XYZ file of N, CA and C in Angstrom:
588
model
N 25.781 108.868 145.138
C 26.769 108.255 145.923
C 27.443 107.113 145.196
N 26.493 106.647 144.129
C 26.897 105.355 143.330
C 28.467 106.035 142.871
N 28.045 107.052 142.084
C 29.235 107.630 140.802
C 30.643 107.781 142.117
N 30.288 108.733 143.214
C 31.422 108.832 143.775
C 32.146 107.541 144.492
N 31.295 106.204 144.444
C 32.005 104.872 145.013
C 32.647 104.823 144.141
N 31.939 104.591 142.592
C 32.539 103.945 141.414
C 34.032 104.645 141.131
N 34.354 106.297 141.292
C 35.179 106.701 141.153
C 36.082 107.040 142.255
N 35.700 106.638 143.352
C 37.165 106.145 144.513
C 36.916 104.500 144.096
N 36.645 104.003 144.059
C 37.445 102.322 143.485
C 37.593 102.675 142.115
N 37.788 103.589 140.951
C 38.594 103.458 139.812
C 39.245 104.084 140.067
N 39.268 105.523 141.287
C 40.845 105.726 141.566
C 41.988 104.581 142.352
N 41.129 103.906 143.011
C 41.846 102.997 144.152
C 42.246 101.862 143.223
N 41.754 101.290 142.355
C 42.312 100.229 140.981
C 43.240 100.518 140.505
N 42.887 101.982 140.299
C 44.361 102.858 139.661
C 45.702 102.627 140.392
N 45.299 103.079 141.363
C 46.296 103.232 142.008
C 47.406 102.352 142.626
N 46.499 101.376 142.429
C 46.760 99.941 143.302
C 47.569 99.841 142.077
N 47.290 99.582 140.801
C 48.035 99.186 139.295
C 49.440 99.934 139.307
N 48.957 101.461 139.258
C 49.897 102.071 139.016
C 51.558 101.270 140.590
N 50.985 101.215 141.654
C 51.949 100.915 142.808
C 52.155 99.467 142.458
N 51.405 98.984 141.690
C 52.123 97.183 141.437
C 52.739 97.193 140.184
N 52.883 98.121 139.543
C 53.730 98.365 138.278
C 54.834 99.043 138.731
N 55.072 100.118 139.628
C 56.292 100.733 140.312
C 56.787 100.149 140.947
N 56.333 98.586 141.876
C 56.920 97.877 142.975
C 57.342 96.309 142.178
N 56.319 95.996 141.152
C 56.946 94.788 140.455
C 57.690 95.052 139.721
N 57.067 95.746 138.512
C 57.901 96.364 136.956
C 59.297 96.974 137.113
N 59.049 97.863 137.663
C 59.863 98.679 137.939
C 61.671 98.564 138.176
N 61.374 97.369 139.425
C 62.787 96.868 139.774
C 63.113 95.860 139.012
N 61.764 95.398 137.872
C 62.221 93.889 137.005
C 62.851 94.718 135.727
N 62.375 95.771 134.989
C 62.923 96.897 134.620
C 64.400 97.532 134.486
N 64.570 97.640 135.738
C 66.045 97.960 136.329
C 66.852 96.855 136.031
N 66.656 95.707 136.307
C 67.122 95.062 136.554
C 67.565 94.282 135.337
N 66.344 94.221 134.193
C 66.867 93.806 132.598
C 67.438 95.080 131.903
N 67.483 96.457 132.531
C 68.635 97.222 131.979
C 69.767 97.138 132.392
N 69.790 96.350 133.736
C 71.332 96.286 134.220
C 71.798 95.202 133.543
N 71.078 94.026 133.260
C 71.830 92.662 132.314
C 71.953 93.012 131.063
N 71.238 93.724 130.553
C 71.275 94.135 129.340
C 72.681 95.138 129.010
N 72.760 96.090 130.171
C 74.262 96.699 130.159
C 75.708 95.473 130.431
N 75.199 94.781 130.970
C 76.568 93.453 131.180
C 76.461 92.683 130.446
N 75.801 92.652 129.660
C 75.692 91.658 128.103
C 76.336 92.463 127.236
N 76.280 93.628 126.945
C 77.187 94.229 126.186
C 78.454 94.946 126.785
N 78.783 94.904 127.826
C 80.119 95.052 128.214
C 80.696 93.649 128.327
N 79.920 92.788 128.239
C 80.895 90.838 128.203
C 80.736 91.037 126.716
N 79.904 91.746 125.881
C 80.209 91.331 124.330
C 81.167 92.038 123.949
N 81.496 93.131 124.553
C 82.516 94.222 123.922
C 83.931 93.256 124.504
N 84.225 92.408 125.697
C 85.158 91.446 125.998
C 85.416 90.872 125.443
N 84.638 89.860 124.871
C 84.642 88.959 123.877
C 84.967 89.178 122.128
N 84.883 90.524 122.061
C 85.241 91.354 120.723
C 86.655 91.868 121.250
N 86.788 92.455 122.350
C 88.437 92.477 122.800
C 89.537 91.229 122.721
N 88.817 90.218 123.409
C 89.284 88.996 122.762
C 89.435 88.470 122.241
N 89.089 88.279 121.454
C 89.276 88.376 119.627
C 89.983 88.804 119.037
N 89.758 90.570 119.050
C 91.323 91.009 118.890
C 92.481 90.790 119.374
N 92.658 91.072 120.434
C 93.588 89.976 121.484
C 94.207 89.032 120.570
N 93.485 88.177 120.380
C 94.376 86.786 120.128
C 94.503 87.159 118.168
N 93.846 88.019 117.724
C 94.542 88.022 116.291
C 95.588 89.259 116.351
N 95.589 90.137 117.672
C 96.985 90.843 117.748
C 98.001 89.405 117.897
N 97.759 89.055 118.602
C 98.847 87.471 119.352
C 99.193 87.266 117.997
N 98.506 86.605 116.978
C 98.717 86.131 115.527
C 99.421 86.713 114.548
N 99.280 88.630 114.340
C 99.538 88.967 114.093
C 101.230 89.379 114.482
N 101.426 89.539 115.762
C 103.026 89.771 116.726
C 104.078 87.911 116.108
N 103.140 86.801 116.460
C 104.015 85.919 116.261
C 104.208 85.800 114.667
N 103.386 86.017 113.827
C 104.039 85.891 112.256
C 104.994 87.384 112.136
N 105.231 88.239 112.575
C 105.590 89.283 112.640
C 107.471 88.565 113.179
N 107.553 87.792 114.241
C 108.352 87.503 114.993
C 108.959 86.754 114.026
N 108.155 85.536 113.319
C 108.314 84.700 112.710
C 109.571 85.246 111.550
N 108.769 86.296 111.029
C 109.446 86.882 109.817
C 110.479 87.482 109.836
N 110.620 88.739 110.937
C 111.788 89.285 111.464
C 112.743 87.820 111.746
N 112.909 86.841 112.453
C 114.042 85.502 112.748
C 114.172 85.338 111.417
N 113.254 84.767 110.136
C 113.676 84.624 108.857
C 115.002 85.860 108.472
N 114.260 86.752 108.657
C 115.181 87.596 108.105
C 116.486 87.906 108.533
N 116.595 87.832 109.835
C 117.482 87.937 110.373
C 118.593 86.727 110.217
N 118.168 85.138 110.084
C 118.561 84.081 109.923
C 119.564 84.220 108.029
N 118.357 85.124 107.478
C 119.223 85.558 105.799
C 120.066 86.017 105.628
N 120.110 87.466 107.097
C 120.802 88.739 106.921
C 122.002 88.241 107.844
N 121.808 87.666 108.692
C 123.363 87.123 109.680
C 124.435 86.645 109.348
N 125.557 87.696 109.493
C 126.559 86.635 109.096
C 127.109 85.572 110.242
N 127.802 84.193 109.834
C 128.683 83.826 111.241
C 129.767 84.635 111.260
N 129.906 84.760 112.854
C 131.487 85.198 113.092
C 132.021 83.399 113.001
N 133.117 83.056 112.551
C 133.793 81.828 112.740
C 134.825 81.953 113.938
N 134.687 80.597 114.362
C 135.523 80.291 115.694
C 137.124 81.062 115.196
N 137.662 80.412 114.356
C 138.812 80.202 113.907
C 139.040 81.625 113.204
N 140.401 82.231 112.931
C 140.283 83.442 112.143
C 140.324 83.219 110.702
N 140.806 81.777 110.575
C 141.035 81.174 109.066
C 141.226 82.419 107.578
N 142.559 83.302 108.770
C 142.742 84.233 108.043
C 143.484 83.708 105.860
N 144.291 82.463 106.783
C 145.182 82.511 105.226
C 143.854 81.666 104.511
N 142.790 81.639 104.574
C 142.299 80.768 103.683
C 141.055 82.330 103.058
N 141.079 83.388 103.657
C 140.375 84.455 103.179
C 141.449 85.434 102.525
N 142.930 85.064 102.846
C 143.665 86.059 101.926
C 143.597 85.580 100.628
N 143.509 84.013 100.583
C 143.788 83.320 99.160
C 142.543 83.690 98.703
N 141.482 83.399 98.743
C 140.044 83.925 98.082
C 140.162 85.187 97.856
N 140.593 86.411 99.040
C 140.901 87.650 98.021
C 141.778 87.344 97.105
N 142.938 87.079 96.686
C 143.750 87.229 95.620
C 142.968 86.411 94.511
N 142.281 85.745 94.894
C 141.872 84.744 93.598
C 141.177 85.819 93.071
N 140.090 86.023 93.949
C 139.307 87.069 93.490
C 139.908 88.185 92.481
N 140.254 88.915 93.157
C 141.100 90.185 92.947
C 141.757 89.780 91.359
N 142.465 88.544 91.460
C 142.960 88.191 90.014
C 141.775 87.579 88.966
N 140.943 87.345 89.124
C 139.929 87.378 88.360
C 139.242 88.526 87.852
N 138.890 89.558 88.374
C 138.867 90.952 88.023
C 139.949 91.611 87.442
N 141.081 90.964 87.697
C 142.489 91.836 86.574
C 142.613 92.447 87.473
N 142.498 92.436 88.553
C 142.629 94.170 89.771
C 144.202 93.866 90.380
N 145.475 93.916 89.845
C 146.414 93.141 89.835
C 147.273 94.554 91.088
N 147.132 95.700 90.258
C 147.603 96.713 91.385
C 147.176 97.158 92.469
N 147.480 96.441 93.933
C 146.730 96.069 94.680
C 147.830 96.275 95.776
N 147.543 96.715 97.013
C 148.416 96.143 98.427
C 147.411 96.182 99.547
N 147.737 95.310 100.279
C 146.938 94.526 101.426
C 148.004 94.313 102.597
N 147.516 95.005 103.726
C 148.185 94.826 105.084
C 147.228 94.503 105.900
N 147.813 94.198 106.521
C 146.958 93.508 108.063
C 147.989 94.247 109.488
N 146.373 94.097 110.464
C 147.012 94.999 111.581
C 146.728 93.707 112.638
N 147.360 93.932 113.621
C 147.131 92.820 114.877
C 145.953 92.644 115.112
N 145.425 91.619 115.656
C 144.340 90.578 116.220
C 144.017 91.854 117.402
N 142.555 92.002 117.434
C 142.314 93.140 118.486
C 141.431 91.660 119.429
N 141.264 91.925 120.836
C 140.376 91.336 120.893
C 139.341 92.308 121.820
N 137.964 91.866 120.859
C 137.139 92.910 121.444
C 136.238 91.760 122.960
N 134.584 92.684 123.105
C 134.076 92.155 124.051
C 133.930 90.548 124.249
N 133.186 90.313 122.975
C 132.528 89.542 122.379
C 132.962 88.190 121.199
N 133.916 88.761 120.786
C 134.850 88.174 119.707
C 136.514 89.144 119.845
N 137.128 88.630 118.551
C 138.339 89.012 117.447
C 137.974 89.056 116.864
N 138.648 90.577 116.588
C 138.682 91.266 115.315
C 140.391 91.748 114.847
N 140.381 91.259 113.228
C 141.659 91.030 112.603
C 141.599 92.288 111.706
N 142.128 93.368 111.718
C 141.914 94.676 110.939
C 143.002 94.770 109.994
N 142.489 95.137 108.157
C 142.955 94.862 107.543
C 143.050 95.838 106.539
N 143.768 96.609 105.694
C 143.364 97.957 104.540
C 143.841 97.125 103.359
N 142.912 97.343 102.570
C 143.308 97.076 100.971
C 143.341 98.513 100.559
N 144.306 98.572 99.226
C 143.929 99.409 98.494
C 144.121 98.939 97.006
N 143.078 98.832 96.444
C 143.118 98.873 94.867
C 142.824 99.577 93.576
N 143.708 99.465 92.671
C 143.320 100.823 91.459
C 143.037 99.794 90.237
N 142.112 100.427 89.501
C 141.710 99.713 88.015
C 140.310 100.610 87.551
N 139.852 99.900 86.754
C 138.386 100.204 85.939
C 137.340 100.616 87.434
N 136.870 101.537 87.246
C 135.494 101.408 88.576
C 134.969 100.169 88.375
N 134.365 99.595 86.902
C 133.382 98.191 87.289
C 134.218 97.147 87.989
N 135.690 97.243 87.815
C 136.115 95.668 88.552
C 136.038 96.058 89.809
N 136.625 97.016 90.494
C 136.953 97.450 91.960
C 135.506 97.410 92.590
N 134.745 98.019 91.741
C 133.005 97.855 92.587
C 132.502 96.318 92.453
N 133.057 95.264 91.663
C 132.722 93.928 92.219
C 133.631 93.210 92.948
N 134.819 93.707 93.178
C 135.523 93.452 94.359
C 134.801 94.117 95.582
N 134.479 95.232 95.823
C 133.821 95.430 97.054
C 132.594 94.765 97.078
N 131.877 94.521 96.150
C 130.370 93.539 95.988
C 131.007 92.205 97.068
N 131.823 91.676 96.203
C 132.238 90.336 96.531
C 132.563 90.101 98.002
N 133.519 91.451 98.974
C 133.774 91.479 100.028
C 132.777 91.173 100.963
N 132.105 92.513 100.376
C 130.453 92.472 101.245
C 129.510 91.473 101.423
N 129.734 90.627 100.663
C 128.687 89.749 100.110
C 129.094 87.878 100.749
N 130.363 88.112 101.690
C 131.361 86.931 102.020
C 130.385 86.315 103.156
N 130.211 85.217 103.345
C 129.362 84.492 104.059
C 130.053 84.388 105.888
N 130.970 85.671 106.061
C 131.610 85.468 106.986
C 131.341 86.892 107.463
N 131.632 87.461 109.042
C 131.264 88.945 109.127
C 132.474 89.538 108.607
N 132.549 90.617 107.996
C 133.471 91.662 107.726
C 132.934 92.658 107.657
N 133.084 93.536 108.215
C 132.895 95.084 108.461
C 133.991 95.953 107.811
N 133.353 96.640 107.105
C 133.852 97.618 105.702
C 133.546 98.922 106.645
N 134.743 99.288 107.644
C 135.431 100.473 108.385
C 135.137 101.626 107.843
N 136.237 101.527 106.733
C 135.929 102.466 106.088
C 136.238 102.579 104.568
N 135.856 103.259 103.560
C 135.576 103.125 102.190
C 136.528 104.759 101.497
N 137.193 104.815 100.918
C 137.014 106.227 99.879
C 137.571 105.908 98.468
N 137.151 106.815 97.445
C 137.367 105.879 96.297
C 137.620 107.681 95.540
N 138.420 107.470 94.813
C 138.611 108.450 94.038
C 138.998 108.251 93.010
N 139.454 109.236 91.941
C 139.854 109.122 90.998
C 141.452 108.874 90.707
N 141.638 107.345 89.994
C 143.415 107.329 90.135
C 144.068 108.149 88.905
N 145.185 108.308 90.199
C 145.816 108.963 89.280
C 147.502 108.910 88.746
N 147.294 107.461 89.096
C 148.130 106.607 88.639
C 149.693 106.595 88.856
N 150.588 105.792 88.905
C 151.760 105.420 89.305
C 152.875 106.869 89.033
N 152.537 107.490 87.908
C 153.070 108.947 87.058
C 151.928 109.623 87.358
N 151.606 109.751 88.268
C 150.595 111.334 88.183
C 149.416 111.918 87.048
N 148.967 110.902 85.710
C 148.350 111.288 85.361
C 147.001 110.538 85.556
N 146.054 111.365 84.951
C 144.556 110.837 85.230
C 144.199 109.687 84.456
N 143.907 108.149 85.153
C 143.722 107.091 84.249
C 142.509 107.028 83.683
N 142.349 107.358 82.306
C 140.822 107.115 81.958
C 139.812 106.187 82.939
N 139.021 105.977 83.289
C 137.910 105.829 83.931
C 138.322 104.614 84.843
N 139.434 104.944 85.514
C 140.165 104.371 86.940
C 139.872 104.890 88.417
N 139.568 104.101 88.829
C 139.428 104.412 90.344
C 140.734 104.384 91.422
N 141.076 104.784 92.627
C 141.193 104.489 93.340
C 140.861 104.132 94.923
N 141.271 102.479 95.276
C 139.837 102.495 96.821
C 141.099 101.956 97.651
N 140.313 102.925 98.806
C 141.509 102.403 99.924
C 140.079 102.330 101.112
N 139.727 100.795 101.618
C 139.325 100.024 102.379
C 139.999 100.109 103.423
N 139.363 99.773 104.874
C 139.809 99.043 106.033
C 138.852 98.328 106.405
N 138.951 96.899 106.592
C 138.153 96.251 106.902
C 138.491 95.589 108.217
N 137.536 95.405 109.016
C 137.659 94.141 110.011
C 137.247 92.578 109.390
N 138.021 91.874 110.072
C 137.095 90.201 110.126
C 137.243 90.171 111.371
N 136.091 89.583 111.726
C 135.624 88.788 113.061
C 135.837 87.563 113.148
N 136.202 87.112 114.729
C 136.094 85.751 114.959
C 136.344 85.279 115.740
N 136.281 84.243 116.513
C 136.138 83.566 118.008
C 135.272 84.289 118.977
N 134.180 84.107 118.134
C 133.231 84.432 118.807
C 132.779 83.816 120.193
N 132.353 84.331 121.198
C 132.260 83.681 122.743
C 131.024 82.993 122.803
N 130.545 81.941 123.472
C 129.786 81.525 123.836
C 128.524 82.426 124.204
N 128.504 83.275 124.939
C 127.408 83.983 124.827
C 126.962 85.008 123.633
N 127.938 84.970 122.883
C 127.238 85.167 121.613
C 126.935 84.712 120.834
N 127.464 83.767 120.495
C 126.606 82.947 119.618
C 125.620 82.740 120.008
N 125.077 81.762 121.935
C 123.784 81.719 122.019
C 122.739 83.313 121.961
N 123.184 84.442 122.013
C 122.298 85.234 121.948
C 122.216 85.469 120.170
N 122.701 85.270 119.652
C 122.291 85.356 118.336
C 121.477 83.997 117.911
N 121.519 82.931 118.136
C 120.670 82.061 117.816
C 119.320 82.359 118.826
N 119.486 82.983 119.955
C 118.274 83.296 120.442
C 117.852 83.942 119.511
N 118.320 85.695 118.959
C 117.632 86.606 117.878
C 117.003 85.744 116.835
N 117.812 84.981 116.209
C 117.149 84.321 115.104
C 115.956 83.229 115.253
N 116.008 82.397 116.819
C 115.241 81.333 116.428
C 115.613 80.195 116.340
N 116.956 80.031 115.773
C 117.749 79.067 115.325
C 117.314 77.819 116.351
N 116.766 78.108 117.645
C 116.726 76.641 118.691
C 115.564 76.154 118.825
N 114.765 76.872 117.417
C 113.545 76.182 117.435
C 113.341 75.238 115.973
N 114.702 75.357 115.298
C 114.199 74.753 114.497
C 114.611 73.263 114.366
């Protein structure tokens, strides 16, 4: 009778263990797998956040750079059309290159949305290298002008024959200008310009 006490109280010890390990452990268990799952979903946050703010870092030097560039690449439209002071710089020009056979008209003052625009055709014949740094030079004017349109062929001169390594370019260009108030401020918005 001894053996069968001894082994209902080592089943009943058992058992008792095993039910205070399923009723304590168990839910303490659960319960450091559930913090343990929200410790690494707040760490995976905190690694989102992180990125986060070096995307942020990354977008504003990004922003930064695009306004630089844009601040390089912009031309002004000018208030004024300060047309006779851009005809004289072409001719100076133009006569510095020797590009002497030349005619230049101008068409009426359009006015568009945003600004005036003064539309203008050159056409000039000479060497290709001078005529291609006359269009360099156009392009390159610290003012907007829009190069319409371009064709360049081969001249063929005042008598019809082919001038050794002569071009001919017939341009239309716009200049811009009086520009409106809301454009200018939206272009200094693009650039930045009101932060500096």
């Amino acid at each position: 009778m001894k053996s069968k006490m001894r082994l209902w109280l080592s089943v009943s010890l058992a058992a008792i263990t095993l039910a205070s390990l399923g009723l304590i452990i168990g839910p303490k268990h659960r319960s450091l797998a559930r913090l343990n799952d929200e410790r690494l979903t707040l760490a995976a946050r905190v690694a989102d956040a992180d990125d986060g703010a070096a995307a942020i870092r990354r977008l504003e030097e990004s922003l930064a750079l695009a306004r630089k560039m844009a601040r390089q690449q912009t031309k002004p439209i000018p208030q004024d059309s300060d047309f006779a002071s851009f005809m004289r710089n072409l001719s100076e020009r133009l006569d510095e290159l020797q590009l002497f056979d030349r005619e230049i008209n101008t068409g009426r003052e359009l006015e568009l949305d945003l600004a005036w625009s003064m539309p203008m055709s050159v056409t000039l014949r000479g060497p290709f290298t001078r005529v291609h740094d006359a269009i360099q030079w156009i392009e390159s004017l610290q003012r907007l002008v829009r190069v319409q349109r371009l064709r360049i062929e081969t001249d063929r001169g005042r008598d019809d024959k082919t001038q050794l390594g002569g071009v001919r370019v017939e341009m239309t260009l716009d200049l811009f200008f009086g520009a409106d108030e809301e454009m200018t401020q939206a272009l200094a918005d693009a650039t930045g310009e009101e932060d500096q």
